[in-house]
Amino acid sequence: MKPNNLKQPLWTKEFITLMVSNLFLFLTLQMMLTTLPAYAQDAFTASPLQVSLITSIFAFSAILSRFVSSKALEKGKLRLLLYVGLFISLAATLGYYWATGIIFLLLMRILFGIGFGMTSTSFPTMASNVIPPKRMGEGMGYFGLSTTLAMSIGPMIGLTMLQHGGFTPLVMLTVLINILIFPLAYILISKRPKAESAPAPKATADDSDVPSGFNRKLILPSVLNFLMSITYGGLLSFMALYGQEAHLSNPQYFFLFNALAIILVRPFSGKIYDRYGHKALMVPAAVLMIAGLLLLTFAASTGSLLLSALCYGLGYGAMQPSIQTWMIQEVHPKQRGMANGMFFNSLDFGVAIGSIVLGSIAKATSYGMMYRFSAISLVLLIVIYVIMKLVRGAAAAPPTALNETNQSAAG
């Protein structure tokens, strides 16, 4: 049985198209996410609070949008969700060009958050339906590569274009990438895979009794994803400003080498997950991310900056898809939209909170000290994960072992 399962094709046309579509979608987000704070500060003399709102207000609107999106996916309204989300995102991106003040810019961020929240829930749900169940960790690892690649190279592209071309060419390129998603979405919709082609990874519930409402099994991985994302919120929002503080000439190279590390680790981490589960990856990945953040605070040259990026990228590249696959495998296939919504909501919530809280810390201390404080969230992640594993391990102890313990105590 096992060899046959492993021979099930992963790299189908639908899967590749989904990866490219998801890459383009997240590029439209990441190219603007790191550049808009700097642009708002230069163009509108935005205050630190207004700069942090550019990131956080988008995240909160995307979170609210996904609550509606996950329910729409359960009702089979994928086509409507995809196209409406793409049109809203495109309109908001064009709106950046006509923004004449910080208020209008924030309104466009809210609108973009709504559209992005609708679309970003659809693609990973479709991917989880075309990946062979026995290769879910590997498949979601590769699919997640499109997200993390965009999160890594998008800021680099955006910052480079803003420095050398200006804001208008950056907006036009983002609009073009957004438009390219439409024909890819049409191909995916016309070849939409049937939900029944992807059986449940865990057949613990009867198909006739699909659980409704919130799934409590998603709480722990969502909390861990939130804690991880706090650190990334600090990198996305303040890397350019930290580069100025630390006199680093090319801070955008952090995102490039972060992406290279993710590409390096992703094929191995997915296979490790399929064989041993998330327990083999979470703690080592968190330790690598902590090392990357601490190295960043001491970076005095491009070489030390790149070393910190490699450490952080290896950890992030292993942890992020592990959490997403973990959440997908905890639910019935019909709840995968909800699981993916929870994954991205916890990610965006972490980025939003990270941007606000870490921005306040940076204002009171420095950006270097801020990144040291952000590492505390990863220490907390390790503590929570280890405690929960110990608690669940004790709860799952065999009854015979418990009986022997009771008998020895009685004797």
PDB file of N, CA, C and O in Angstrom, residues 94-144:
ATOM      1  N   LEU A  94      -5.085  49.630  -7.779  1.00  0.00           N
ATOM      2  CA  LEU A  94      -5.152  50.827  -8.632  1.00  0.00           C
ATOM      3  C   LEU A  94      -5.407  52.083  -7.795  1.00  0.00           C
ATOM      4  O   LEU A  94      -4.909  53.161  -8.106  1.00  0.00           O
ATOM      5  N   GLY A  95      -6.156  51.923  -6.713  1.00  0.00           N
ATOM      6  CA  GLY A  95      -6.474  53.058  -5.854  1.00  0.00           C
ATOM      7  C   GLY A  95      -5.261  53.669  -5.183  1.00  0.00           C
ATOM      8  O   GLY A  95      -5.264  54.862  -4.853  1.00  0.00           O
ATOM      9  N   TYR A  96      -4.183  52.866  -4.981  1.00  0.00           N
ATOM     10  CA  TYR A  96      -2.966  53.426  -4.393  1.00  0.00           C
ATOM     11  C   TYR A  96      -2.429  54.588  -5.227  1.00  0.00           C
ATOM     12  O   TYR A  96      -1.868  55.540  -4.690  1.00  0.00           O
ATOM     13  N   TYR A  97      -2.596  54.481  -6.554  1.00  0.00           N
ATOM     14  CA  TYR A  97      -2.060  55.507  -7.459  1.00  0.00           C
ATOM     15  C   TYR A  97      -2.743  56.850  -7.235  1.00  0.00           C
ATOM     16  O   TYR A  97      -2.112  57.905  -7.349  1.00  0.00           O
ATOM     17  N   TRP A  98      -4.037  56.808  -6.916  1.00  0.00           N
ATOM     18  CA  TRP A  98      -4.797  58.059  -6.749  1.00  0.00           C
ATOM     19  C   TRP A  98      -4.878  58.510  -5.290  1.00  0.00           C
ATOM     20  O   TRP A  98      -5.556  59.485  -4.987  1.00  0.00           O
ATOM     21  N   ALA A  99      -4.198  57.811  -4.400  1.00  0.00           N
ATOM     22  CA  ALA A  99      -4.240  58.189  -2.984  1.00  0.00           C
ATOM     23  C   ALA A  99      -3.512  59.521  -2.783  1.00  0.00           C
ATOM     24  O   ALA A  99      -2.324  59.648  -3.084  1.00  0.00           O
ATOM     25  N   THR A 100      -4.230  60.491  -2.275  1.00  0.00           N
ATOM     26  CA  THR A 100      -3.655  61.833  -2.074  1.00  0.00           C
ATOM     27  C   THR A 100      -3.454  62.154  -0.597  1.00  0.00           C
ATOM     28  O   THR A 100      -3.026  63.256  -0.267  1.00  0.00           O
ATOM     29  N   GLY A 101      -3.764  61.206   0.260  1.00  0.00           N
ATOM     30  CA  GLY A 101      -3.595  61.419   1.695  1.00  0.00           C
ATOM     31  C   GLY A 101      -3.604  60.097   2.429  1.00  0.00           C
ATOM     32  O   GLY A 101      -3.964  59.055   1.872  1.00  0.00           O
ATOM     33  N   ILE A 102      -3.221  60.143   3.671  1.00  0.00           N
ATOM     34  CA  ILE A 102      -3.091  58.923   4.458  1.00  0.00           C
ATOM     35  C   ILE A 102      -4.441  58.247   4.687  1.00  0.00           C
ATOM     36  O   ILE A 102      -4.532  57.010   4.713  1.00  0.00           O
ATOM     37  N   ILE A 103      -5.525  59.031   4.803  1.00  0.00           N
ATOM     38  CA  ILE A 103      -6.852  58.444   5.033  1.00  0.00           C
ATOM     39  C   ILE A 103      -7.283  57.605   3.835  1.00  0.00           C
ATOM     40  O   ILE A 103      -7.764  56.474   3.987  1.00  0.00           O
ATOM     41  N   PHE A 104      -7.121  58.165   2.637  1.00  0.00           N
ATOM     42  CA  PHE A 104      -7.506  57.432   1.423  1.00  0.00           C
ATOM     43  C   PHE A 104      -6.647  56.184   1.272  1.00  0.00           C
ATOM     44  O   PHE A 104      -7.136  55.116   0.863  1.00  0.00           O
ATOM     45  N   LEU A 105      -5.364  56.292   1.614  1.00  0.00           N
ATOM     46  CA  LEU A 105      -4.475  55.137   1.529  1.00  0.00           C
ATOM     47  C   LEU A 105      -4.927  54.028   2.477  1.00  0.00           C
ATOM     48  O   LEU A 105      -4.939  52.844   2.111  1.00  0.00           O
ATOM     49  N   LEU A 106      -5.338  54.401   3.685  1.00  0.00           N
ATOM     50  CA  LEU A 106      -5.819  53.409   4.650  1.00  0.00           C
ATOM     51  C   LEU A 106      -7.123  52.763   4.175  1.00  0.00           C
ATOM     52  O   LEU A 106      -7.340  51.568   4.391  1.00  0.00           O
ATOM     53  N   LEU A 107      -7.984  53.537   3.515  1.00  0.00           N
ATOM     54  CA  LEU A 107      -9.219  52.976   2.975  1.00  0.00           C
ATOM     55  C   LEU A 107      -8.918  51.929   1.898  1.00  0.00           C
ATOM     56  O   LEU A 107      -9.582  50.890   1.816  1.00  0.00           O
ATOM     57  N   MET A 108      -7.917  52.207   1.068  1.00  0.00           N
ATOM     58  CA  MET A 108      -7.519  51.239   0.045  1.00  0.00           C
ATOM     59  C   MET A 108      -6.930  49.979   0.687  1.00  0.00           C
ATOM     60  O   MET A 108      -7.096  48.871   0.177  1.00  0.00           O
ATOM     61  N   ARG A 109      -6.251  50.146   1.821  1.00  0.00           N
ATOM     62  CA  ARG A 109      -5.713  48.982   2.516  1.00  0.00           C
ATOM     63  C   ARG A 109      -6.842  48.097   3.063  1.00  0.00           C
ATOM     64  O   ARG A 109      -6.753  46.878   3.043  1.00  0.00           O
ATOM     65  N   ILE A 110      -7.910  48.733   3.551  1.00  0.00           N
ATOM     66  CA  ILE A 110      -9.067  47.969   4.025  1.00  0.00           C
ATOM     67  C   ILE A 110      -9.700  47.204   2.867  1.00  0.00           C
ATOM     68  O   ILE A 110     -10.010  46.006   2.976  1.00  0.00           O
ATOM     69  N   LEU A 111      -9.878  47.897   1.736  1.00  0.00           N
ATOM     70  CA  LEU A 111     -10.484  47.271   0.561  1.00  0.00           C
ATOM     71  C   LEU A 111      -9.616  46.119   0.056  1.00  0.00           C
ATOM     72  O   LEU A 111     -10.126  45.031  -0.276  1.00  0.00           O
ATOM     73  N   PHE A 112      -8.302  46.340   0.014  1.00  0.00           N
ATOM     74  CA  PHE A 112      -7.411  45.273  -0.441  1.00  0.00           C
ATOM     75  C   PHE A 112      -7.460  44.086   0.513  1.00  0.00           C
ATOM     76  O   PHE A 112      -7.425  42.928   0.089  1.00  0.00           O
ATOM     77  N   GLY A 113      -7.549  44.351   1.807  1.00  0.00           N
ATOM     78  CA  GLY A 113      -7.642  43.277   2.788  1.00  0.00           C
ATOM     79  C   GLY A 113      -8.871  42.412   2.569  1.00  0.00           C
ATOM     80  O   GLY A 113      -8.806  41.179   2.694  1.00  0.00           O
ATOM     81  N   ILE A 114      -9.991  43.039   2.233  1.00  0.00           N
ATOM     82  CA  ILE A 114     -11.223  42.289   1.973  1.00  0.00           C
ATOM     83  C   ILE A 114     -11.049  41.371   0.762  1.00  0.00           C
ATOM     84  O   ILE A 114     -11.371  40.181   0.796  1.00  0.00           O
ATOM     85  N   GLY A 115     -10.527  41.921  -0.328  1.00  0.00           N
ATOM     86  CA  GLY A 115     -10.334  41.121  -1.538  1.00  0.00           C
ATOM     87  C   GLY A 115      -9.303  40.030  -1.354  1.00  0.00           C
ATOM     88  O   GLY A 115      -9.505  38.882  -1.779  1.00  0.00           O
ATOM     89  N   PHE A 116      -8.202  40.368  -0.707  1.00  0.00           N
ATOM     90  CA  PHE A 116      -7.142  39.386  -0.488  1.00  0.00           C
ATOM     91  C   PHE A 116      -7.615  38.269   0.440  1.00  0.00           C
ATOM     92  O   PHE A 116      -7.293  37.094   0.226  1.00  0.00           O
ATOM     93  N   GLY A 117      -8.385  38.617   1.458  1.00  0.00           N
ATOM     94  CA  GLY A 117      -8.902  37.610   2.370  1.00  0.00           C
ATOM     95  C   GLY A 117      -9.786  36.597   1.664  1.00  0.00           C
ATOM     96  O   GLY A 117      -9.741  35.395   1.964  1.00  0.00           O
ATOM     97  N   MET A 118     -10.582  37.063   0.707  1.00  0.00           N
ATOM     98  CA  MET A 118     -11.450  36.161  -0.045  1.00  0.00           C
ATOM     99  C   MET A 118     -10.642  35.224  -0.936  1.00  0.00           C
ATOM    100  O   MET A 118     -10.915  34.016  -1.015  1.00  0.00           O
ATOM    101  N   THR A 119      -9.631  35.762  -1.608  1.00  0.00           N
ATOM    102  CA  THR A 119      -8.889  34.973  -2.592  1.00  0.00           C
ATOM    103  C   THR A 119      -7.877  34.041  -1.951  1.00  0.00           C
ATOM    104  O   THR A 119      -7.695  32.898  -2.391  1.00  0.00           O
ATOM    105  N   SER A 120      -7.219  34.510  -0.899  1.00  0.00           N
ATOM    106  CA  SER A 120      -6.152  33.716  -0.287  1.00  0.00           C
ATOM    107  C   SER A 120      -6.669  32.475   0.425  1.00  0.00           C
ATOM    108  O   SER A 120      -5.898  31.567   0.723  1.00  0.00           O
ATOM    109  N   THR A 121      -7.970  32.437   0.716  1.00  0.00           N
ATOM    110  CA  THR A 121      -8.556  31.237   1.317  1.00  0.00           C
ATOM    111  C   THR A 121      -8.832  30.168   0.263  1.00  0.00           C
ATOM    112  O   THR A 121      -8.831  28.977   0.567  1.00  0.00           O
ATOM    113  N   SER A 122      -9.052  30.599  -0.967  1.00  0.00           N
ATOM    114  CA  SER A 122      -9.479  29.681  -2.022  1.00  0.00           C
ATOM    115  C   SER A 122      -8.356  28.801  -2.544  1.00  0.00           C
ATOM    116  O   SER A 122      -8.513  27.580  -2.672  1.00  0.00           O
ATOM    117  N   PHE A 123      -7.201  29.395  -2.869  1.00  0.00           N
ATOM    118  CA  PHE A 123      -6.134  28.640  -3.512  1.00  0.00           C
ATOM    119  C   PHE A 123      -5.600  27.483  -2.656  1.00  0.00           C
ATOM    120  O   PHE A 123      -5.463  26.360  -3.155  1.00  0.00           O
ATOM    121  N   PRO A 124      -5.263  27.695  -1.363  1.00  0.00           N
ATOM    122  CA  PRO A 124      -4.765  26.551  -0.585  1.00  0.00           C
ATOM    123  C   PRO A 124      -5.810  25.463  -0.357  1.00  0.00           C
ATOM    124  O   PRO A 124      -5.470  24.276  -0.250  1.00  0.00           O
ATOM    125  N   THR A 125      -7.087  25.864  -0.305  1.00  0.00           N
ATOM    126  CA  THR A 125      -8.148  24.861  -0.163  1.00  0.00           C
ATOM    127  C   THR A 125      -8.223  23.989  -1.413  1.00  0.00           C
ATOM    128  O   THR A 125      -8.362  22.765  -1.333  1.00  0.00           O
ATOM    129  N   MET A 126      -8.101  24.613  -2.569  1.00  0.00           N
ATOM    130  CA  MET A 126      -8.080  23.860  -3.821  1.00  0.00           C
ATOM    131  C   MET A 126      -6.851  22.955  -3.891  1.00  0.00           C
ATOM    132  O   MET A 126      -6.922  21.816  -4.364  1.00  0.00           O
ATOM    133  N   ALA A 127      -5.715  23.463  -3.390  1.00  0.00           N
ATOM    134  CA  ALA A 127      -4.486  22.659  -3.418  1.00  0.00           C
ATOM    135  C   ALA A 127      -4.619  21.419  -2.542  1.00  0.00           C
ATOM    136  O   ALA A 127      -4.197  20.324  -2.932  1.00  0.00           O
ATOM    137  N   SER A 128      -5.213  21.572  -1.361  1.00  0.00           N
ATOM    138  CA  SER A 128      -5.354  20.423  -0.461  1.00  0.00           C
ATOM    139  C   SER A 128      -6.288  19.366  -1.031  1.00  0.00           C
ATOM    140  O   SER A 128      -6.255  18.212  -0.609  1.00  0.00           O
ATOM    141  N   ASN A 129      -7.104  19.747  -2.012  1.00  0.00           N
ATOM    142  CA  ASN A 129      -8.010  18.784  -2.656  1.00  0.00           C
ATOM    143  C   ASN A 129      -7.369  18.035  -3.818  1.00  0.00           C
ATOM    144  O   ASN A 129      -7.922  17.032  -4.272  1.00  0.00           O
ATOM    145  N   VAL A 130      -6.225  18.524  -4.328  1.00  0.00           N
ATOM    146  CA  VAL A 130      -5.582  17.833  -5.454  1.00  0.00           C
ATOM    147  C   VAL A 130      -4.291  17.127  -5.039  1.00  0.00           C
ATOM    148  O   VAL A 130      -3.715  16.388  -5.826  1.00  0.00           O
ATOM    149  N   ILE A 131      -3.848  17.342  -3.797  1.00  0.00           N
ATOM    150  CA  ILE A 131      -2.643  16.677  -3.294  1.00  0.00           C
ATOM    151  C   ILE A 131      -3.017  15.282  -2.787  1.00  0.00           C
ATOM    152  O   ILE A 131      -3.994  15.133  -2.050  1.00  0.00           O
ATOM    153  N   PRO A 132      -2.260  14.225  -3.158  1.00  0.00           N
ATOM    154  CA  PRO A 132      -2.527  12.887  -2.612  1.00  0.00           C
ATOM    155  C   PRO A 132      -2.444  12.902  -1.085  1.00  0.00           C
ATOM    156  O   PRO A 132      -1.500  13.481  -0.524  1.00  0.00           O
ATOM    157  N   PRO A 133      -3.420  12.315  -0.391  1.00  0.00           N
ATOM    158  CA  PRO A 133      -3.452  12.388   1.076  1.00  0.00           C
ATOM    159  C   PRO A 133      -2.174  11.925   1.751  1.00  0.00           C
ATOM    160  O   PRO A 133      -1.747  12.513   2.741  1.00  0.00           O
ATOM    161  N   LYS A 134      -1.538  10.870   1.225  1.00  0.00           N
ATOM    162  CA  LYS A 134      -0.321  10.347   1.853  1.00  0.00           C
ATOM    163  C   LYS A 134       0.894  11.231   1.593  1.00  0.00           C
ATOM    164  O   LYS A 134       1.965  11.009   2.165  1.00  0.00           O
ATOM    165  N   ARG A 135       0.734  12.238   0.718  1.00  0.00           N
ATOM    166  CA  ARG A 135       1.830  13.161   0.437  1.00  0.00           C
ATOM    167  C   ARG A 135       1.437  14.592   0.816  1.00  0.00           C
ATOM    168  O   ARG A 135       1.966  15.550   0.270  1.00  0.00           O
ATOM    169  N   MET A 136       0.513  14.702   1.772  1.00  0.00           N
ATOM    170  CA  MET A 136      -0.009  16.013   2.133  1.00  0.00           C
ATOM    171  C   MET A 136       1.075  16.934   2.693  1.00  0.00           C
ATOM    172  O   MET A 136       1.133  18.121   2.366  1.00  0.00           O
ATOM    173  N   GLY A 137       1.948  16.400   3.547  1.00  0.00           N
ATOM    174  CA  GLY A 137       3.015  17.224   4.102  1.00  0.00           C
ATOM    175  C   GLY A 137       3.959  17.725   3.031  1.00  0.00           C
ATOM    176  O   GLY A 137       4.311  18.908   2.981  1.00  0.00           O
ATOM    177  N   GLU A 138       4.364  16.828   2.138  1.00  0.00           N
ATOM    178  CA  GLU A 138       5.251  17.206   1.038  1.00  0.00           C
ATOM    179  C   GLU A 138       4.558  18.182   0.098  1.00  0.00           C
ATOM    180  O   GLU A 138       5.144  19.199  -0.309  1.00  0.00           O
ATOM    181  N   GLY A 139       3.297  17.867  -0.252  1.00  0.00           N
ATOM    182  CA  GLY A 139       2.567  18.708  -1.194  1.00  0.00           C
ATOM    183  C   GLY A 139       2.302  20.105  -0.671  1.00  0.00           C
ATOM    184  O   GLY A 139       2.538  21.106  -1.361  1.00  0.00           O
ATOM    185  N   MET A 140       1.818  20.208   0.578  1.00  0.00           N
ATOM    186  CA  MET A 140       1.563  21.522   1.157  1.00  0.00           C
ATOM    187  C   MET A 140       2.871  22.270   1.414  1.00  0.00           C
ATOM    188  O   MET A 140       2.908  23.497   1.419  1.00  0.00           O
ATOM    189  N   GLY A 141       3.946  21.515   1.628  1.00  0.00           N
ATOM    190  CA  GLY A 141       5.251  22.145   1.767  1.00  0.00           C
ATOM    191  C   GLY A 141       5.663  22.842   0.482  1.00  0.00           C
ATOM    192  O   GLY A 141       6.095  23.998   0.490  1.00  0.00           O
ATOM    193  N   TYR A 142       5.520  22.144  -0.642  1.00  0.00           N
ATOM    194  CA  TYR A 142       5.835  22.767  -1.933  1.00  0.00           C
ATOM    195  C   TYR A 142       4.863  23.896  -2.255  1.00  0.00           C
ATOM    196  O   TYR A 142       5.263  24.949  -2.758  1.00  0.00           O
ATOM    197  N   PHE A 143       3.569  23.677  -1.968  1.00  0.00           N
ATOM    198  CA  PHE A 143       2.602  24.731  -2.249  1.00  0.00           C
ATOM    199  C   PHE A 143       2.887  25.964  -1.379  1.00  0.00           C
ATOM    200  O   PHE A 143       2.829  27.096  -1.852  1.00  0.00           O
ATOM    201  N   GLY A 144       3.183  25.711  -0.111  1.00  0.00           N
ATOM    202  CA  GLY A 144       3.516  26.823   0.780  1.00  0.00           C
ATOM    203  C   GLY A 144       4.754  27.567   0.345  1.00  0.00           C
ATOM    204  O   GLY A 144       4.964  28.729   0.712  1.00  0.00           O
TER     205      GLY A 144
END
